Amino acid sequence: MKKVAYYVAPLGLIVFIVLLLTFEKLQALDARAADILYDNSILTFFHNYGTIVLVTALVATLVLLILKKNYKLLGVALLALVGAFAINQIAKNLIGRTRPETAGDLTSYGFPSGHTMFSLAIVLLCAYVMTLYVKSEGAKISIWLVAVIFAVVMGLSRVAVGHHYLTDVLAGWALTYSWVVLVIYWYEKKYGLKKKHAFSHINPYPYA
């Protein structure tokens, strides 16, 4: 992963803390976002069907790692996903922010958004793994561009269906980014890059 991603990770944690301390003062922002996004047809579509894409991408990524016998990265990916879920549950219950009235029968707390966190964790991990096994810089940029757009749309869809405030989603993005990048940073520091060999274009296997 590019070094700039590591430098931005602490900023994500700072953003989360700021949102934690100020979300009650940002009700006007949440209300404005709800007015703009609520019941948006495109975002609602992604809310209804985006999970299928996420699960498919995740399964494909895990299968790829198994086929490549990259069990260390497979374990790290699972750690990042389980960790994101655990962090979300702990944070929600400690903070105890209720959801919008439009959330209907949902009774769990809303800050930070769990769907946003898990979606972003999957997207980041899938994009990271995919870019390890492609050579073209253009392809790598395209993968990350699609990943970022998909993560943003999935997060905003939670506001569109009335299940979360915008600040719940922003906090989910910030916290998950910091966590996943931290896990990847640990992985890369611990195992490092293998030197490229003559047949790396045939059997890409950049990590131990």
PDB file of C-alpha atoms in Angstrom:
ATOM      1  CA  MET A   1       0.000   0.000   0.000  1.00  0.00           C
ATOM      2  CA  LYS A   2       1.198   3.511  -0.785  1.00  0.00           C
ATOM      3  CA  LYS A   3       2.886   5.337   2.085  1.00  0.00           C
ATOM      4  CA  VAL A   4       0.414   8.218   1.816  1.00  0.00           C
ATOM      5  CA  ALA A   5      -2.327   5.825   2.966  1.00  0.00           C
ATOM      6  CA  TYR A   6      -0.409   5.238   6.182  1.00  0.00           C
ATOM      7  CA  TYR A   7       0.023   8.957   6.766  1.00  0.00           C
ATOM      8  CA  VAL A   8      -3.703   9.591   6.320  1.00  0.00           C
ATOM      9  CA  ALA A   9      -4.739   6.793   8.705  1.00  0.00           C
ATOM     10  CA  PRO A  10      -4.154   8.817  11.915  1.00  0.00           C
ATOM     11  CA  LEU A  11      -6.263  11.596  10.397  1.00  0.00           C
ATOM     12  CA  GLY A  12      -9.146   9.144  10.119  1.00  0.00           C
ATOM     13  CA  LEU A  13      -8.971   8.474  13.832  1.00  0.00           C
ATOM     14  CA  ILE A  14      -8.884  12.201  14.550  1.00  0.00           C
ATOM     15  CA  VAL A  15     -11.950  12.738  12.360  1.00  0.00           C
ATOM     16  CA  PHE A  16     -13.782   9.998  14.234  1.00  0.00           C
ATOM     17  CA  ILE A  17     -12.957  11.576  17.597  1.00  0.00           C
ATOM     18  CA  VAL A  18     -14.073  15.010  16.382  1.00  0.00           C
ATOM     19  CA  LEU A  19     -17.373  13.566  15.150  1.00  0.00           C
ATOM     20  CA  LEU A  20     -17.816  11.706  18.425  1.00  0.00           C
ATOM     21  CA  LEU A  21     -17.448  14.939  20.369  1.00  0.00           C
ATOM     22  CA  THR A  22     -19.556  17.095  18.064  1.00  0.00           C
ATOM     23  CA  PHE A  23     -22.303  14.988  16.458  1.00  0.00           C
ATOM     24  CA  GLU A  24     -24.939  16.521  18.722  1.00  0.00           C
ATOM     25  CA  LYS A  25     -23.916  19.942  17.435  1.00  0.00           C
ATOM     26  CA  LEU A  26     -24.086  18.781  13.826  1.00  0.00           C
ATOM     27  CA  GLN A  27     -27.805  18.062  13.753  1.00  0.00           C
ATOM     28  CA  ALA A  28     -28.331  20.722  11.071  1.00  0.00           C
ATOM     29  CA  LEU A  29     -25.835  18.906   8.832  1.00  0.00           C
ATOM     30  CA  ASP A  30     -27.565  15.587   9.454  1.00  0.00           C
ATOM     31  CA  ALA A  31     -30.975  17.091   8.738  1.00  0.00           C
ATOM     32  CA  ARG A  32     -29.765  18.724   5.532  1.00  0.00           C
ATOM     33  CA  ALA A  33     -28.168  15.488   4.330  1.00  0.00           C
ATOM     34  CA  ALA A  34     -31.367  13.588   5.084  1.00  0.00           C
ATOM     35  CA  ASP A  35     -33.421  16.109   3.113  1.00  0.00           C
ATOM     36  CA  ILE A  36     -31.143  15.720   0.101  1.00  0.00           C
ATOM     37  CA  LEU A  37     -30.519  11.957   0.164  1.00  0.00           C
ATOM     38  CA  TYR A  38     -33.642  10.416   1.649  1.00  0.00           C
ATOM     39  CA  ASP A  39     -35.413   8.008  -0.718  1.00  0.00           C
ATOM     40  CA  ASN A  40     -32.940   8.665  -3.534  1.00  0.00           C
ATOM     41  CA  SER A  41     -33.657   5.923  -6.071  1.00  0.00           C
ATOM     42  CA  ILE A  42     -30.027   5.223  -7.006  1.00  0.00           C
ATOM     43  CA  LEU A  43     -28.845   5.035  -3.414  1.00  0.00           C
ATOM     44  CA  THR A  44     -31.839   2.911  -2.446  1.00  0.00           C
ATOM     45  CA  PHE A  45     -30.976   0.514  -5.264  1.00  0.00           C
ATOM     46  CA  PHE A  46     -27.445   0.162  -3.914  1.00  0.00           C
ATOM     47  CA  HIS A  47     -28.813  -0.392  -0.434  1.00  0.00           C
ATOM     48  CA  ASN A  48     -30.996  -3.229  -1.708  1.00  0.00           C
ATOM     49  CA  TYR A  49     -28.480  -4.937  -3.981  1.00  0.00           C
ATOM     50  CA  GLY A  50     -25.036  -3.646  -3.030  1.00  0.00           C
ATOM     51  CA  THR A  51     -24.602  -6.259  -0.317  1.00  0.00           C
ATOM     52  CA  ILE A  52     -24.771  -8.990  -2.961  1.00  0.00           C
ATOM     53  CA  VAL A  53     -21.881  -7.356  -4.799  1.00  0.00           C
ATOM     54  CA  LEU A  54     -19.912  -6.997  -1.566  1.00  0.00           C
ATOM     55  CA  VAL A  55     -20.368 -10.620  -0.543  1.00  0.00           C
ATOM     56  CA  THR A  56     -19.470 -11.820  -4.045  1.00  0.00           C
ATOM     57  CA  ALA A  57     -16.320  -9.685  -4.103  1.00  0.00           C
ATOM     58  CA  LEU A  58     -15.324 -10.845  -0.629  1.00  0.00           C
ATOM     59  CA  VAL A  59     -15.781 -14.531  -1.443  1.00  0.00           C
ATOM     60  CA  ALA A  60     -13.849 -14.116  -4.700  1.00  0.00           C
ATOM     61  CA  THR A  61     -11.022 -12.379  -2.857  1.00  0.00           C
ATOM     62  CA  LEU A  62     -10.788 -15.048  -0.163  1.00  0.00           C
ATOM     63  CA  VAL A  63     -10.845 -17.797  -2.800  1.00  0.00           C
ATOM     64  CA  LEU A  64      -8.063 -16.023  -4.710  1.00  0.00           C
ATOM     65  CA  LEU A  65      -5.893 -15.929  -1.598  1.00  0.00           C
ATOM     66  CA  ILE A  66      -6.549 -19.610  -0.971  1.00  0.00           C
ATOM     67  CA  LEU A  67      -5.685 -20.523  -4.558  1.00  0.00           C
ATOM     68  CA  LYS A  68      -2.507 -18.469  -4.313  1.00  0.00           C
ATOM     69  CA  LYS A  69      -1.768 -20.166  -0.961  1.00  0.00           C
ATOM     70  CA  ASN A  70      -1.349 -16.737   0.573  1.00  0.00           C
ATOM     71  CA  TYR A  71      -2.645 -17.866   3.950  1.00  0.00           C
ATOM     72  CA  LYS A  72      -0.963 -15.102   5.912  1.00  0.00           C
ATOM     73  CA  LEU A  73      -2.775 -12.386   4.020  1.00  0.00           C
ATOM     74  CA  LEU A  74      -5.959 -14.463   4.229  1.00  0.00           C
ATOM     75  CA  GLY A  75      -5.651 -14.479   8.008  1.00  0.00           C
ATOM     76  CA  VAL A  76      -4.946 -10.758   8.063  1.00  0.00           C
ATOM     77  CA  ALA A  77      -8.019 -10.070   5.923  1.00  0.00           C
ATOM     78  CA  LEU A  78     -10.215 -12.079   8.282  1.00  0.00           C
ATOM     79  CA  LEU A  79      -8.664 -10.290  11.257  1.00  0.00           C
ATOM     80  CA  ALA A  80      -9.483  -6.923   9.699  1.00  0.00           C
ATOM     81  CA  LEU A  81     -13.093  -7.920   9.027  1.00  0.00           C
ATOM     82  CA  VAL A  82     -13.723  -9.441  12.457  1.00  0.00           C
ATOM     83  CA  GLY A  83     -11.986  -6.488  14.069  1.00  0.00           C
ATOM     84  CA  ALA A  84     -14.141  -3.985  12.186  1.00  0.00           C
ATOM     85  CA  PHE A  85     -17.282  -5.763  13.378  1.00  0.00           C
ATOM     86  CA  ALA A  86     -16.048  -5.923  16.991  1.00  0.00           C
ATOM     87  CA  ILE A  87     -14.952  -2.282  17.027  1.00  0.00           C
ATOM     88  CA  ASN A  88     -18.323  -1.217  15.657  1.00  0.00           C
ATOM     89  CA  GLN A  89     -20.280  -3.127  18.287  1.00  0.00           C
ATOM     90  CA  ILE A  90     -18.136  -1.832  21.129  1.00  0.00           C
ATOM     91  CA  ALA A  91     -18.303   1.762  19.888  1.00  0.00           C
ATOM     92  CA  LYS A  92     -22.059   1.654  19.323  1.00  0.00           C
ATOM     93  CA  ASN A  93     -22.822   0.373  22.784  1.00  0.00           C
ATOM     94  CA  LEU A  94     -20.402   2.713  24.528  1.00  0.00           C
ATOM     95  CA  ILE A  95     -21.653   5.808  22.693  1.00  0.00           C
ATOM     96  CA  GLY A  96     -25.331   4.865  22.633  1.00  0.00           C
ATOM     97  CA  ARG A  97     -26.578   7.227  19.934  1.00  0.00           C
ATOM     98  CA  THR A  98     -30.105   6.421  18.792  1.00  0.00           C
ATOM     99  CA  ARG A  99     -30.993   6.137  15.130  1.00  0.00           C
ATOM    100  CA  PRO A 100     -33.222   8.574  13.201  1.00  0.00           C
ATOM    101  CA  GLU A 101     -36.990   8.223  13.592  1.00  0.00           C
ATOM    102  CA  THR A 102     -37.080   6.969   9.992  1.00  0.00           C
ATOM    103  CA  ALA A 103     -35.148   3.849  11.033  1.00  0.00           C
ATOM    104  CA  GLY A 104     -38.422   2.101  11.812  1.00  0.00           C
ATOM    105  CA  ASP A 105     -38.081  -1.093  13.839  1.00  0.00           C
ATOM    106  CA  LEU A 106     -34.294  -0.925  14.110  1.00  0.00           C
ATOM    107  CA  THR A 107     -33.447  -0.651  17.786  1.00  0.00           C
ATOM    108  CA  SER A 108     -29.651  -0.940  17.786  1.00  0.00           C
ATOM    109  CA  TYR A 109     -27.546   2.172  18.248  1.00  0.00           C
ATOM    110  CA  GLY A 110     -26.401   4.069  15.178  1.00  0.00           C
ATOM    111  CA  PHE A 111     -22.994   5.665  15.783  1.00  0.00           C
ATOM    112  CA  PRO A 112     -20.905   4.632  13.935  1.00  0.00           C
ATOM    113  CA  SER A 113     -22.796   2.942  11.104  1.00  0.00           C
ATOM    114  CA  GLY A 114     -22.099  -0.794  11.083  1.00  0.00           C
ATOM    115  CA  HIS A 115     -23.078  -1.343   7.446  1.00  0.00           C
ATOM    116  CA  THR A 116     -20.795   1.509   6.440  1.00  0.00           C
ATOM    117  CA  MET A 117     -17.886   0.099   8.421  1.00  0.00           C
ATOM    118  CA  PHE A 118     -18.234  -3.447   7.169  1.00  0.00           C
ATOM    119  CA  SER A 119     -18.779  -2.309   3.567  1.00  0.00           C
ATOM    120  CA  LEU A 120     -15.674  -0.139   3.616  1.00  0.00           C
ATOM    121  CA  ALA A 121     -13.606  -2.881   5.263  1.00  0.00           C
ATOM    122  CA  ILE A 122     -14.574  -5.338   2.532  1.00  0.00           C
ATOM    123  CA  VAL A 123     -13.973  -2.803  -0.240  1.00  0.00           C
ATOM    124  CA  LEU A 124     -10.541  -1.817   1.065  1.00  0.00           C
ATOM    125  CA  LEU A 125      -9.406  -5.395   1.524  1.00  0.00           C
ATOM    126  CA  CYS A 126     -10.704  -6.549  -1.858  1.00  0.00           C
ATOM    127  CA  ALA A 127      -9.087  -3.631  -3.656  1.00  0.00           C
ATOM    128  CA  TYR A 128      -5.818  -4.143  -1.799  1.00  0.00           C
ATOM    129  CA  VAL A 129      -5.634  -7.838  -2.675  1.00  0.00           C
ATOM    130  CA  MET A 130      -6.658  -7.289  -6.294  1.00  0.00           C
ATOM    131  CA  THR A 131      -3.967  -4.660  -6.855  1.00  0.00           C
ATOM    132  CA  LEU A 132      -1.331  -7.096  -5.609  1.00  0.00           C
ATOM    133  CA  TYR A 133      -2.070  -9.380  -8.538  1.00  0.00           C
ATOM    134  CA  VAL A 134      -2.205  -6.885 -11.403  1.00  0.00           C
ATOM    135  CA  LYS A 135       0.796  -5.241 -13.049  1.00  0.00           C
ATOM    136  CA  SER A 136      -0.748  -2.260 -14.818  1.00  0.00           C
ATOM    137  CA  GLU A 137      -0.746   0.995 -12.883  1.00  0.00           C
ATOM    138  CA  GLY A 138      -3.827   2.014 -14.822  1.00  0.00           C
ATOM    139  CA  ALA A 139      -5.641  -1.107 -13.680  1.00  0.00           C
ATOM    140  CA  LYS A 140      -4.619  -0.468 -10.070  1.00  0.00           C
ATOM    141  CA  ILE A 141      -5.913   3.093 -10.219  1.00  0.00           C
ATOM    142  CA  SER A 142      -9.170   1.889 -11.778  1.00  0.00           C
ATOM    143  CA  ILE A 143      -9.640  -0.715  -9.051  1.00  0.00           C
ATOM    144  CA  TRP A 144      -9.165   1.842  -6.297  1.00  0.00           C
ATOM    145  CA  LEU A 145     -11.401   4.368  -8.053  1.00  0.00           C
ATOM    146  CA  VAL A 146     -14.256   1.871  -8.344  1.00  0.00           C
ATOM    147  CA  ALA A 147     -13.682   0.784  -4.740  1.00  0.00           C
ATOM    148  CA  VAL A 148     -13.868   4.330  -3.388  1.00  0.00           C
ATOM    149  CA  ILE A 149     -17.002   5.174  -5.385  1.00  0.00           C
ATOM    150  CA  PHE A 150     -18.714   1.966  -4.289  1.00  0.00           C
ATOM    151  CA  ALA A 151     -17.830   2.544  -0.619  1.00  0.00           C
ATOM    152  CA  VAL A 152     -19.137   6.122  -0.749  1.00  0.00           C
ATOM    153  CA  VAL A 153     -22.400   5.096  -2.389  1.00  0.00           C
ATOM    154  CA  MET A 154     -22.941   2.238   0.071  1.00  0.00           C
ATOM    155  CA  GLY A 155     -22.381   4.574   3.000  1.00  0.00           C
ATOM    156  CA  LEU A 156     -24.712   7.262   1.685  1.00  0.00           C
ATOM    157  CA  SER A 157     -27.363   4.640   0.983  1.00  0.00           C
ATOM    158  CA  ARG A 158     -27.743   4.228   4.743  1.00  0.00           C
ATOM    159  CA  VAL A 159     -28.868   7.855   4.926  1.00  0.00           C
ATOM    160  CA  ALA A 160     -31.089   7.424   1.861  1.00  0.00           C
ATOM    161  CA  VAL A 161     -33.109   4.656   3.531  1.00  0.00           C
ATOM    162  CA  GLY A 162     -33.298   6.602   6.786  1.00  0.00           C
ATOM    163  CA  HIS A 163     -31.350   4.131   8.916  1.00  0.00           C
ATOM    164  CA  HIS A 164     -28.506   6.473   9.839  1.00  0.00           C
ATOM    165  CA  TYR A 165     -27.488  10.077  10.159  1.00  0.00           C
ATOM    166  CA  LEU A 166     -24.749  11.347   7.865  1.00  0.00           C
ATOM    167  CA  THR A 167     -22.437  11.748  10.854  1.00  0.00           C
ATOM    168  CA  ASP A 168     -22.906   8.032  11.638  1.00  0.00           C
ATOM    169  CA  VAL A 169     -21.670   7.255   8.139  1.00  0.00           C
ATOM    170  CA  LEU A 170     -18.758   9.696   8.260  1.00  0.00           C
ATOM    171  CA  ALA A 171     -17.648   8.217  11.575  1.00  0.00           C
ATOM    172  CA  GLY A 172     -17.870   4.711  10.112  1.00  0.00           C
ATOM    173  CA  TRP A 173     -15.681   5.641   7.171  1.00  0.00           C
ATOM    174  CA  ALA A 174     -13.084   7.358   9.346  1.00  0.00           C
ATOM    175  CA  LEU A 175     -12.822   4.602  11.933  1.00  0.00           C
ATOM    176  CA  THR A 176     -12.740   1.741   9.440  1.00  0.00           C
ATOM    177  CA  TYR A 177     -10.131   3.354   7.248  1.00  0.00           C
ATOM    178  CA  SER A 178      -7.804   3.820  10.202  1.00  0.00           C
ATOM    179  CA  TRP A 179      -8.343   0.251  11.414  1.00  0.00           C
ATOM    180  CA  VAL A 180      -7.900  -1.517   8.062  1.00  0.00           C
ATOM    181  CA  VAL A 181      -4.843   0.528   7.099  1.00  0.00           C
ATOM    182  CA  LEU A 182      -3.326  -0.212  10.523  1.00  0.00           C
ATOM    183  CA  VAL A 183      -3.811  -3.938   9.966  1.00  0.00           C
ATOM    184  CA  ILE A 184      -2.311  -3.766   6.460  1.00  0.00           C
ATOM    185  CA  TYR A 185       0.598  -1.685   7.758  1.00  0.00           C
ATOM    186  CA  TRP A 186       1.314  -4.323  10.407  1.00  0.00           C
ATOM    187  CA  TYR A 187       1.133  -7.050   7.770  1.00  0.00           C
ATOM    188  CA  GLU A 188       3.500  -5.314   5.383  1.00  0.00           C
ATOM    189  CA  LYS A 189       5.963  -4.464   8.142  1.00  0.00           C
ATOM    190  CA  LYS A 190       5.941  -8.009   9.518  1.00  0.00           C
ATOM    191  CA  TYR A 191       6.253  -9.922   6.245  1.00  0.00           C
ATOM    192  CA  GLY A 192       7.585  -7.335   3.814  1.00  0.00           C
ATOM    193  CA  LEU A 193       7.801  -7.522   0.056  1.00  0.00           C
ATOM    194  CA  LYS A 194       9.363 -10.428  -1.745  1.00  0.00           C
ATOM    195  CA  LYS A 195      11.837  -9.541  -4.431  1.00  0.00           C
ATOM    196  CA  LYS A 196      10.384  -9.781  -7.895  1.00  0.00           C
ATOM    197  CA  HIS A 197      11.463 -12.826  -9.839  1.00  0.00           C
ATOM    198  CA  ALA A 198      11.609 -13.530 -13.571  1.00  0.00           C
ATOM    199  CA  PHE A 199       8.182 -15.146 -13.692  1.00  0.00           C
ATOM    200  CA  SER A 200       6.319 -12.753 -11.395  1.00  0.00           C
ATOM    201  CA  HIS A 201       4.075 -11.730 -14.288  1.00  0.00           C
ATOM    202  CA  ILE A 202       2.928 -15.361 -14.603  1.00  0.00           C
ATOM    203  CA  ASN A 203       2.470 -16.204 -10.958  1.00  0.00           C
ATOM    204  CA  PRO A 204       2.149 -12.973  -8.980  1.00  0.00           C
ATOM    205  CA  TYR A 205       2.870 -13.740  -5.350  1.00  0.00           C
ATOM    206  CA  PRO A 206       4.221 -10.549  -3.832  1.00  0.00           C
ATOM    207  CA  TYR A 207       3.723 -11.436  -0.190  1.00  0.00           C
ATOM    208  CA  ALA A 208       4.769 -14.360   1.959  1.00  0.00           C
TER     209      ALA A 208
END
